[in-house]
Short mmCIF file of C-alpha atoms in Angstrom, two decimals:
data_model
loop_
_atom_site.label_atom_id
_atom_site.label_comp_id
_atom_site.label_asym_id
_atom_site.label_seq_id
_atom_site.Cartn_x
_atom_site.Cartn_y
_atom_site.Cartn_z
CA MET A 1 97.65 129.14 63.12
CA SER A 2 99.97 128.03 60.02
CA ALA A 3 103.26 129.61 60.67
CA GLU A 4 103.28 130.42 57.01
CA ALA A 5 100.83 133.76 57.53
CA LEU A 6 102.88 134.44 60.69
CA SER A 7 106.30 134.84 61.93
CA SER A 8 107.85 131.83 64.35
CA THR A 9 107.59 134.80 67.20
CA ASP A 10 104.18 135.48 66.93
CA TYR A 11 103.90 131.80 66.68
CA ILE A 12 105.49 131.28 69.74
CA LYS A 13 104.11 134.44 71.84
CA HIS A 14 100.59 133.33 70.71
CA HIS A 15 101.07 130.19 71.92
CA LEU A 16 102.09 131.20 75.11
CA GLN A 17 99.22 133.65 75.89
CA ASN A 18 96.27 132.93 77.95
CA LEU A 19 92.75 133.19 76.78
CA THR A 20 92.42 136.13 79.36
CA PHE A 21 88.77 137.82 80.14
CA GLY A 22 88.83 140.96 82.18
CA HIS A 23 88.41 144.76 82.81
CA LYS A 24 90.00 146.17 79.21
CA ALA A 25 90.88 149.34 78.94
CA ASP A 26 88.21 151.16 77.04
CA GLY A 27 85.77 150.24 80.34
CA THR A 28 83.69 147.38 78.84
CA TRP A 29 84.57 143.58 80.03
CA GLY A 30 85.58 140.96 77.54
CA LEU A 31 88.31 138.98 75.93
CA ALA A 32 91.98 140.34 75.44
CA HIS A 33 92.85 139.90 71.48
CA THR A 34 96.55 141.18 72.64
CA ALA A 35 99.00 139.93 75.14
CA ALA A 36 99.54 143.88 76.02
CA GLU A 37 95.56 144.25 76.60
CA ALA A 38 95.65 141.05 78.77
CA LYS A 39 98.29 142.50 80.87
CA GLU A 40 96.55 146.06 81.18
CA MET A 41 94.01 143.63 82.25
CA GLY A 42 96.01 143.74 86.13
CA PHE A 43 94.82 141.30 88.58
CA TRP A 44 91.09 141.87 88.18
CA ALA A 45 91.01 138.69 85.13
CA ILE A 46 90.69 135.35 84.64
CA ASN A 47 92.08 133.14 82.37
CA VAL A 48 89.73 131.30 80.78
CA ASP A 49 90.99 128.41 79.70
CA THR A 50 93.56 127.37 82.27
CA MET A 51 90.62 127.10 84.68
CA GLY A 52 88.86 125.99 82.08
CA TRP A 53 90.86 122.86 81.39
CA SER A 54 91.55 122.31 85.05
CA ILE A 55 88.62 122.07 86.16
CA PHE A 56 87.48 120.04 83.28
CA LEU A 57 90.43 117.83 84.25
CA GLY A 58 89.41 117.80 87.76
CA LEU A 59 85.93 116.37 87.26
CA VAL A 60 87.40 113.97 84.85
CA PHE A 61 89.24 112.94 87.63
CA LEU A 62 86.95 113.06 90.41
CA PHE A 63 84.17 111.34 88.44
CA PHE A 64 86.08 108.30 87.24
CA PHE A 65 87.52 107.75 90.96
CA SER A 66 84.41 108.32 92.68
CA LYS A 67 82.60 105.55 90.09
CA ALA A 68 84.79 103.66 91.14
CA ALA A 69 84.61 104.71 94.41
CA ARG A 70 80.95 104.13 94.38
CA SER A 71 80.89 100.54 93.21
CA ALA A 72 83.86 99.32 94.77
CA THR A 73 82.77 95.95 96.68
CA THR A 74 85.43 93.19 98.48
CA GLY A 75 84.93 90.79 95.71
CA VAL A 76 87.21 90.42 92.71
CA PRO A 77 87.54 94.15 91.41
CA GLY A 78 86.72 95.17 87.63
CA GLY A 79 89.24 96.73 85.45
CA LEU A 80 88.65 100.42 86.55
CA GLN A 81 88.30 99.79 90.16
CA ASN A 82 91.17 97.55 90.19
CA PHE A 83 92.73 100.70 87.96
CA VAL A 84 91.88 103.12 90.74
CA GLU A 85 92.71 100.75 93.78
CA TRP A 86 96.03 100.39 92.53
CA ILE A 87 96.59 104.63 92.50
CA VAL A 88 94.77 104.45 95.94
CA GLU A 89 97.34 102.06 97.59
CA PHE A 90 100.66 103.97 96.23
CA ILE A 91 99.37 106.88 97.32
CA ASP A 92 98.89 105.55 100.60
CA ASN A 93 102.33 103.75 100.45
CA SER A 94 103.72 107.28 100.05
CA VAL A 95 101.61 108.74 102.62
CA ARG A 96 102.61 106.06 105.27
CA GLY A 97 105.94 105.97 104.31
CA SER A 98 106.37 110.02 104.29
CA PHE A 99 103.82 111.21 106.92
CA SER A 100 103.98 110.38 110.16
CA GLY A 101 101.07 112.15 111.94
CA ARG A 102 97.09 110.59 111.93
CA ASN A 103 95.63 112.92 109.55
CA PRO A 104 92.09 112.39 107.72
CA LEU A 105 92.96 115.25 104.82
CA VAL A 106 96.76 114.06 103.70
CA ALA A 107 96.17 111.01 101.70
CA PRO A 108 92.93 112.46 99.95
CA LEU A 109 94.90 115.78 99.17
CA ALA A 110 97.76 113.64 97.94
CA LEU A 111 95.61 111.44 95.95
CA THR A 112 93.71 115.06 94.46
CA ILE A 113 97.38 116.41 93.52
CA PHE A 114 99.29 113.88 91.54
CA ILE A 115 96.05 112.54 89.87
CA TRP A 116 95.46 116.25 89.08
CA ILE A 117 98.82 117.42 88.24
CA PHE A 118 99.37 114.53 86.32
CA LEU A 119 95.85 115.18 84.09
CA MET A 120 96.60 118.67 83.35
CA ASN A 121 100.18 117.88 82.74
CA ALA A 122 99.10 115.18 80.36
CA MET A 123 97.45 117.85 77.95
CA ASP A 124 101.01 118.55 77.27
CA LEU A 125 101.32 115.20 75.40
CA LEU A 126 98.67 116.28 72.57
CA PRO A 127 99.54 117.55 69.77
CA ILE A 128 100.44 121.80 70.33
CA ASP A 129 98.02 122.53 67.95
CA TRP A 130 95.08 120.72 67.83
CA LEU A 131 93.01 121.47 70.60
CA PRO A 132 93.72 125.53 69.83
CA GLN A 133 93.10 124.89 66.09
CA ALA A 134 89.67 123.43 67.11
CA ALA A 135 88.94 125.95 69.35
CA ALA A 136 89.70 128.92 66.53
CA ALA A 137 87.70 126.89 64.66
CA ILE A 138 84.73 126.39 66.91
CA THR A 139 84.72 130.49 67.79
CA GLY A 140 85.07 131.33 64.45
CA ASN A 141 88.12 133.84 65.68
CA PRO A 142 91.28 132.36 63.97
CA HIS A 143 93.62 134.59 66.50
CA LEU A 144 92.12 133.16 69.85
CA PHE A 145 94.73 132.74 72.31
CA PHE A 146 94.00 128.86 73.98
CA LYS A 147 96.81 127.18 76.26
CA VAL A 148 95.53 123.81 77.30
CA VAL A 149 97.87 122.76 79.73
CA PRO A 150 97.02 124.51 82.23
CA SER A 151 100.31 123.71 84.52
CA THR A 152 102.43 125.70 82.32
CA ASP A 153 100.14 128.79 83.66
CA PRO A 154 102.00 130.47 86.68
CA ASN A 155 98.65 130.81 88.46
CA ALA A 156 97.41 127.47 88.74
CA THR A 157 100.69 125.88 90.06
CA PHE A 158 100.95 128.97 92.64
CA GLY A 159 96.88 128.51 92.65
CA MET A 160 97.98 124.86 94.15
CA SER A 161 101.32 125.58 96.68
CA ILE A 162 99.90 128.96 97.98
CA ALA A 163 96.59 126.36 99.02
CA VAL A 164 98.84 124.02 100.36
CA PHE A 165 101.25 126.72 101.59
CA PHE A 166 98.24 127.66 103.60
CA LEU A 167 97.46 124.13 104.91
CA VAL A 168 100.96 123.94 106.19
CA LEU A 169 99.84 127.33 107.88
CA TYR A 170 96.90 126.13 109.27
CA TYR A 171 98.29 122.35 110.62
CA SER A 172 101.24 124.30 112.33
CA VAL A 173 99.26 126.27 114.39
CA LYS A 174 96.85 123.72 115.18
CA MET A 175 99.69 121.30 115.96
CA LYS A 176 102.05 123.72 117.58
CA GLY A 177 99.56 126.38 118.71
CA LEU A 178 100.70 129.73 117.37
CA GLY A 179 103.27 130.21 119.97
CA GLY A 180 104.95 126.65 119.25
CA PHE A 181 104.93 128.18 115.69
CA VAL A 182 106.29 131.37 116.31
CA GLY A 183 108.50 129.87 118.39
CA GLU A 184 109.79 127.33 115.62
CA LEU A 185 110.13 130.63 113.49
CA THR A 186 112.08 132.75 115.30
CA LEU A 187 114.16 130.76 118.62
CA GLN A 188 115.71 128.29 116.30
CA PRO A 189 118.60 128.03 115.12
CA PHE A 190 120.32 130.79 117.14
CA GLY A 191 118.34 130.62 120.51
CA LYS A 192 116.66 133.75 121.75
CA PHE A 193 119.78 136.49 121.06
CA GLY A 194 120.16 135.81 117.44
CA LEU A 195 116.40 136.69 116.73
CA PRO A 196 116.38 138.58 113.64
CA ALA A 197 118.66 136.21 111.90
CA ASN A 198 116.07 132.91 113.32
CA LEU A 199 113.46 134.86 111.64
CA PHE A 200 115.01 135.43 108.41
CA LEU A 201 116.53 132.19 108.04
CA GLU A 202 113.15 130.42 109.15
CA GLY A 203 111.04 132.80 107.06
CA VAL A 204 113.09 132.21 104.25
CA ASN A 205 113.15 128.74 104.28
CA LEU A 206 108.83 129.02 105.05
CA ILE A 207 108.35 130.99 101.64
CA ALA A 208 110.64 129.04 99.82
CA LYS A 209 108.34 125.83 100.17
CA PRO A 210 105.60 127.15 97.99
CA VAL A 211 107.56 129.35 95.84
CA SER A 212 109.85 126.17 94.81
CA LEU A 213 107.40 123.84 94.26
CA ALA A 214 104.73 126.00 91.87
CA LEU A 215 108.31 127.19 90.03
CA ARG A 216 109.28 123.55 89.86
CA LEU A 217 106.35 122.42 88.01
CA PHE A 218 105.36 125.44 85.91
CA GLY A 219 109.44 125.67 84.87
CA ASN A 220 109.45 122.12 83.66
CA MET A 221 106.21 122.40 82.42
CA TYR A 222 106.51 125.44 80.77
CA ALA A 223 110.04 124.52 79.37
CA GLY A 224 108.50 121.34 78.22
CA GLU A 225 105.60 123.45 76.16
CA MET A 226 108.60 125.75 74.79
CA ILE A 227 110.42 122.47 72.96
CA PHE A 228 107.08 120.96 71.40
CA ILE A 229 106.26 124.76 70.33
CA LEU A 230 110.11 125.28 68.77
CA ILE A 231 109.53 121.33 67.35
CA ALA A 232 105.99 122.62 65.88
CA LEU A 233 107.80 125.41 64.15
CA MET A 234 110.00 123.02 62.02
CA PHE A 235 106.53 121.63 60.88
CA SER A 236 106.74 124.59 58.42
CA GLY A 237 109.90 123.70 57.18
CA GLY A 238 108.64 120.98 55.37
CA GLY A 239 110.24 117.99 53.38
CA VAL A 240 113.35 117.14 55.51
CA LEU A 241 112.59 119.25 58.23
CA MET A 242 109.08 117.92 58.75
CA LEU A 243 109.99 114.38 59.00
CA ALA A 244 113.20 115.04 61.72
CA GLY A 245 109.95 117.68 63.34
CA GLY A 246 107.45 114.40 63.48
CA ALA A 247 110.27 112.17 64.54
CA LEU A 248 111.54 114.81 67.36
CA GLN A 249 107.75 115.69 68.65
CA TRP A 250 107.34 111.46 68.98
CA ALA A 251 110.69 111.52 70.77
CA TRP A 252 110.31 114.27 73.27
CA ALA A 253 106.42 113.11 73.71
CA VAL A 254 107.83 109.59 75.01
CA PHE A 255 110.86 111.47 77.55
CA HIS A 256 107.80 113.77 78.56
CA ILE A 257 105.59 111.09 79.82
CA LEU A 258 108.80 110.97 82.45
CA VAL A 259 108.80 114.40 83.06
CA ILE A 260 104.88 114.58 83.12
CA THR A 261 104.58 112.03 85.92
CA LEU A 262 107.72 112.79 87.73
CA GLN A 263 106.50 116.38 87.96
CA ALA A 264 103.46 115.34 89.88
CA PHE A 265 105.03 112.79 92.16
CA ILE A 266 107.03 115.58 93.56
CA PHE A 267 104.76 117.53 94.27
CA MET A 268 102.89 115.43 95.96
CA THR A 269 105.67 114.27 97.38
CA LEU A 270 107.00 117.54 98.72
CA THR A 271 103.24 118.20 100.24
CA ILE A 272 103.26 115.66 102.25
CA VAL A 273 106.27 116.36 103.73
CA TYR A 274 105.68 119.61 103.79
CA LEU A 275 102.58 118.92 106.09
CA ASP A 276 104.74 116.25 107.55
CA MET A 277 106.74 118.71 109.18
CA ALA A 278 103.50 121.10 109.75
CA HIS A 279 102.42 118.19 112.36
CA GLN A 280 105.87 117.53 113.91
CA GLU A 281 107.10 118.48 117.11
CA HIS A 282 110.76 119.40 117.15
CA HIS A 283 112.81 120.97 119.62
CA MET B 1 101.47 135.11 81.96
CA ASN B 2 100.17 137.35 84.36
CA ILE B 3 99.16 136.71 87.85
CA ASN B 4 95.96 137.45 88.39
CA LEU B 5 92.22 136.10 89.55
CA THR B 6 92.96 132.49 88.19
CA LEU B 7 95.28 132.13 91.16
CA ILE B 8 92.51 132.58 93.49
CA GLY B 9 90.21 130.44 91.38
CA GLN B 10 92.77 127.90 90.96
CA SER B 11 92.93 127.63 94.96
CA ILE B 12 89.32 127.32 95.46
CA THR B 13 89.07 125.19 92.79
CA PHE B 14 92.32 122.68 94.23
CA PHE B 15 90.18 123.11 97.87
CA LEU B 16 87.05 122.15 96.26
CA PHE B 17 88.19 118.36 94.70
CA VAL B 18 90.01 117.73 97.63
CA TRP B 19 87.25 118.14 99.71
CA PHE B 20 84.99 115.70 97.31
CA CYS B 21 88.17 113.40 97.12
CA MET B 22 88.15 113.41 101.04
CA LYS B 23 84.43 112.84 101.09
CA PHE B 24 83.63 110.39 98.26
CA VAL B 25 86.60 109.14 97.20
CA TRP B 26 88.95 108.02 99.72
CA PRO B 27 86.66 106.40 102.43
CA PRO B 28 84.96 104.04 100.22
CA VAL B 29 88.09 103.11 98.32
CA VAL B 30 90.28 102.45 101.40
CA THR B 31 87.61 100.35 103.16
CA ALA B 32 86.93 98.37 100.39
CA LEU B 33 90.85 97.60 100.01
CA GLU B 34 90.92 97.10 104.22
CA ALA B 35 87.89 94.69 103.74
CA ARG B 36 89.08 93.10 101.06
CA ARG B 37 92.79 92.78 102.66
CA LYS B 38 90.93 90.96 105.67
CA GLN B 39 88.42 88.76 103.75
CA ILE B 40 91.45 87.53 101.67
CA ALA B 41 93.13 87.18 105.53
CA ASP B 42 90.80 85.56 106.72
CA GLY B 43 90.36 82.73 103.70
CA LEU B 44 94.10 81.95 103.93
CA ALA B 45 93.61 81.77 107.62
CA ALA B 46 90.99 79.46 107.13
CA ALA B 47 92.61 77.21 104.19
CA ASP B 48 95.66 76.81 106.98
CA ARG B 49 93.24 75.56 109.78
CA GLY B 50 91.57 72.98 106.80
CA LYS B 51 94.84 71.88 106.01
CA HIS B 52 95.66 71.27 109.84
CA GLU B 53 92.76 69.66 110.15
CA LEU B 54 93.15 67.65 107.32
CA GLU B 55 96.18 66.26 108.42
CA LEU B 56 95.09 65.63 112.25
CA ALA B 57 91.91 63.57 110.76
CA ALA B 58 94.43 61.58 108.38
CA LYS B 59 96.66 60.93 111.13
CA ARG B 60 93.62 59.86 113.27
CA ALA B 61 92.70 57.55 110.32
CA THR B 62 95.64 56.25 110.45
CA GLU B 63 96.12 55.54 114.19
CA THR B 64 92.45 54.35 114.26
CA LEU B 65 93.28 52.13 111.18
CA GLN B 66 96.13 50.78 113.13
CA GLU B 67 93.95 50.11 116.44
CA ALA B 68 91.77 47.79 114.50
CA LYS B 69 94.35 45.92 112.99
CA GLN B 70 95.89 45.12 116.38
CA LYS B 71 92.26 44.30 117.73
CA ALA B 72 91.99 42.08 114.71
CA ALA B 73 95.08 40.17 115.36
CA GLU B 74 94.15 40.02 119.17
CA ILE B 75 91.31 38.57 118.42
CA ILE B 76 92.44 36.48 115.67
CA ALA B 77 95.39 34.84 118.09
CA GLN B 78 92.68 34.80 121.26
CA ALA B 79 90.49 32.42 118.84
CA GLU B 80 93.50 30.27 117.78
CA LYS B 81 94.20 29.81 121.30
CA ARG B 82 90.64 29.28 122.42
CA ALA B 83 90.57 26.83 119.14
CA SER B 84 93.55 24.46 120.15
CA GLN B 85 92.56 24.89 123.77
CA VAL B 86 89.37 23.33 122.96
CA VAL B 87 90.93 20.86 120.90
CA GLU B 88 93.36 19.63 124.19
CA GLU B 89 90.11 19.72 126.41
CA SER B 90 88.23 17.46 124.16
CA LYS B 91 91.42 15.49 123.79
CA ASP B 92 91.46 15.22 127.30
CA THR B 93 88.23 14.62 127.77
CA ALA B 94 88.38 11.75 125.05
CA LYS B 95 91.35 9.89 127.12
CA VAL B 96 89.53 10.17 130.14
CA GLU B 97 86.86 8.25 128.80
CA GLY B 98 88.24 6.20 126.91
CA ASP B 99 90.77 5.20 130.33
CA ARG B 100 87.15 4.81 132.25
CA GLN B 101 85.72 2.74 129.25
CA ILE B 102 88.86 0.36 129.37
CA ALA B 103 88.49 0.46 133.36
CA ALA B 104 84.72 -0.91 133.51
CA ALA B 105 85.79 -3.63 130.75
CA LYS B 106 88.96 -4.97 132.83
CA ALA B 107 86.05 -4.44 135.75
CA GLU B 108 83.94 -6.72 133.99
CA ILE B 109 86.24 -8.89 132.77
CA GLU B 110 87.92 -9.54 136.36
CA GLN B 111 84.23 -10.21 136.95
CA GLU B 112 83.68 -13.01 134.53
CA ILE B 113 86.56 -14.25 135.33
CA HIS B 114 85.68 -14.12 138.66
CA ARG B 115 82.35 -16.13 137.91
CA ALA B 116 83.72 -18.30 135.80
CA ARG B 117 86.15 -19.19 138.38
CA GLU B 118 83.40 -19.57 141.27
CA GLN B 119 81.46 -22.03 138.73
CA LEU B 120 84.60 -23.84 138.07
CA ARG B 121 85.74 -24.05 141.51
CA GLY B 122 82.01 -25.40 142.09
CA GLU B 123 82.16 -28.03 139.41
CA VAL B 124 85.68 -28.90 140.37
CA ALA B 125 84.41 -29.77 144.01
CA ALA B 126 81.11 -31.66 143.09
CA LEU B 127 83.67 -33.31 140.55
CA VAL B 128 86.35 -33.66 143.01
CA VAL B 129 83.36 -35.05 145.91
CA ALA B 130 81.88 -37.72 142.81
CA GLY B 131 85.88 -39.06 142.25
CA ALA B 132 86.37 -39.45 146.08
CA GLU B 133 82.62 -40.86 146.66
CA LYS B 134 84.13 -43.10 143.63
CA ILE B 135 87.38 -43.74 145.34
CA LEU B 136 86.02 -44.49 149.03
CA ARG B 137 83.62 -46.68 147.70
CA ARG B 138 80.81 -45.13 150.01
CA GLU B 139 79.35 -41.93 150.40
CA VAL B 140 80.23 -39.30 151.74
CA ASP B 141 77.89 -37.56 153.88
CA ALA B 142 78.05 -34.20 152.21
CA LYS B 143 76.47 -32.78 155.82
CA ALA B 144 79.00 -34.62 157.66
CA HIS B 145 82.18 -33.61 155.99
CA GLY B 146 80.70 -30.52 155.04
CA ASP B 147 83.27 -28.92 156.90
CA LEU B 148 85.70 -30.16 154.64
CA LEU B 149 84.23 -30.26 151.83
CA GLU B 150 83.90 -26.54 152.10
CA ALA B 151 87.90 -26.40 152.80
CA ILE B 152 88.99 -28.55 149.82
CA LYS B 153 86.40 -26.48 147.43
CA ASN B 154 87.76 -23.38 149.06
CA GLU B 155 91.99 -24.27 148.60
CA LEU B 156 90.66 -24.90 145.00
#
């Protein structure tokens, strides 16, 4: 997508649109060719690029980790095993530090969240036009929408945070019983006479967990992506702007390494903390 | 940026990944880590034990060496004592033997002297008798004066 052929606005908009497959207004199924068309598809559509990249990255993660896990020996570990063990120990320490209950699900869950989100975020470090251009060249469609960073799609981040939310609900009910969970929502902090206020406060508290989890990751990645897009716009300016753009892109990418790791870590840690709260019997 | 079916797709994918990770990734790695930790701990413990045993053995060796030295010294002292004892004993024996020989020699000498004296006495008595005979110009009856002669002989 060369910037000369498009206005800056179009370039930005194009980069922010997912490749959506769904039921079109004219009654046929297919890919949306404009943002408006994608919007019209409503809920019953799927973002092919988000799903594709996230599943691909998840499989990459599971492939390497299960390979290391299968050949795990107690002897001197090889390179891959060493790396995997390092990460597993790091996650294990985090879980031990924040999670006081006993649940064999939590540590693998944390590992999956951390690595998967890290990999999805790391797609941001690739120059933003490479993969979309390649996809356009392969499909022969120069206007193909193609977002390669799944975590800049709220569907992906909310998909994960809602999954975590269901786990929190499930373990809250399982550990405290339905009565205990409802009691926690309604009988504190003001006692049984302040029931509506309690329900409101605790309800907001509960809903805020998945929403903040998803929006934090999405917001950070979306903003980072946006800055990469704006920097990429400088390349069309030529000369000094191009050099400045190159330098800025490098600098922002270096800074972004911190952001993508930090966001993956925060998502993981908060998930552990929420699950810990779900397991804890307080009051 | 529309919310659509991707949301549910992502949730399902997420659960599948978590399930796979929980089933096939996490347990073997953690087991291996735990086993290695135990192996290392055992190895360190064994090394400690070995070191301790080495120290004990060294101590024992020193003790044995010292004991052996002491014993050797004792044996040498005993041998020396015994040797001096033997020397003393043989000295004593030699002295006793010498004394005995000297005594025997002395006794023999006494005997010789006695015998010589007896002989001399006999001869002197005979001389005296002969002298007296000559003096008396008569024969002394040896039988008649036997007692007298004997008394004289004894006085000599």
